[in-house]
Amino acid sequence: MCKNLGIKSEIDALTDGFYTQLTGHKNAPVSRQVQYALLIVRAMLSQKQVLILDDIDTVFDSAFGERVISSLVPKANQQFLLIVSNKLDSKKYGLKSIRLTNEMVAA
């Protein structure tokens, strides 16, 4: 999954590779985008029934966003996947889009 997200080479470059202990985010040896990708990998491996990616737009460029969606959607068949984004084109990935507004939605 790290290879699909394009972060494997950055992890391999760390002194202890995948065994590098990361503590906090202020002195992290990797970028914010790599940290976010690692959180996504961790969430996918946890096999939780609900996976929510909130505010994904703040940590990715369009290529990274495409890699995240391309990696997650096929693996999320056993999960409820909710992606909060202002930039991703849901139709491009065959995802259902729900626009949230201040108005109440009647069921």
mmCIF file of C-alpha atoms in Angstrom, residues 36 40 53-61 64-65 68-69 72 83-86 88:
data_model
loop_
_atom_site.group_PDB
_atom_site.id
_atom_site.type_symbol
_atom_site.label_atom_id
_atom_site.label_comp_id
_atom_site.label_asym_id
_atom_site.label_seq_id
_atom_site.Cartn_x
_atom_site.Cartn_y
_atom_site.Cartn_z
ATOM 1 C CA TYR A 36 -1.041 11.440 6.407
ATOM 2 C CA ILE A 40 -4.327 6.016 5.872
ATOM 3 C CA LEU A 53 -10.885 10.833 5.719
ATOM 4 C CA ASP A 54 -11.640 14.384 6.772
ATOM 5 C CA ASP A 55 -10.205 17.505 5.192
ATOM 6 C CA ILE A 56 -8.060 15.511 2.803
ATOM 7 C CA ASP A 57 -7.574 18.612 0.628
ATOM 8 C CA THR A 58 -5.158 20.242 3.059
ATOM 9 C CA VAL A 59 -2.426 17.623 2.723
ATOM 10 C CA PHE A 60 -2.317 16.531 -0.869
ATOM 11 C CA ASP A 61 -1.604 17.602 -4.379
ATOM 12 C CA PHE A 64 -1.449 12.181 -4.246
ATOM 13 C CA GLY A 65 -5.227 12.509 -3.982
ATOM 14 C CA VAL A 68 -5.182 7.702 -2.229
ATOM 15 C CA ILE A 69 -8.547 7.204 -3.906
ATOM 16 C CA LEU A 72 -8.653 2.946 -1.031
ATOM 17 C CA ILE A 83 -14.083 11.120 2.207
ATOM 18 C CA VAL A 84 -14.524 14.814 2.980
ATOM 19 C CA SER A 85 -13.070 16.847 0.132
ATOM 20 C CA ASN A 86 -13.617 20.094 -1.718
ATOM 21 C CA LEU A 88 -11.847 15.511 -5.585
#
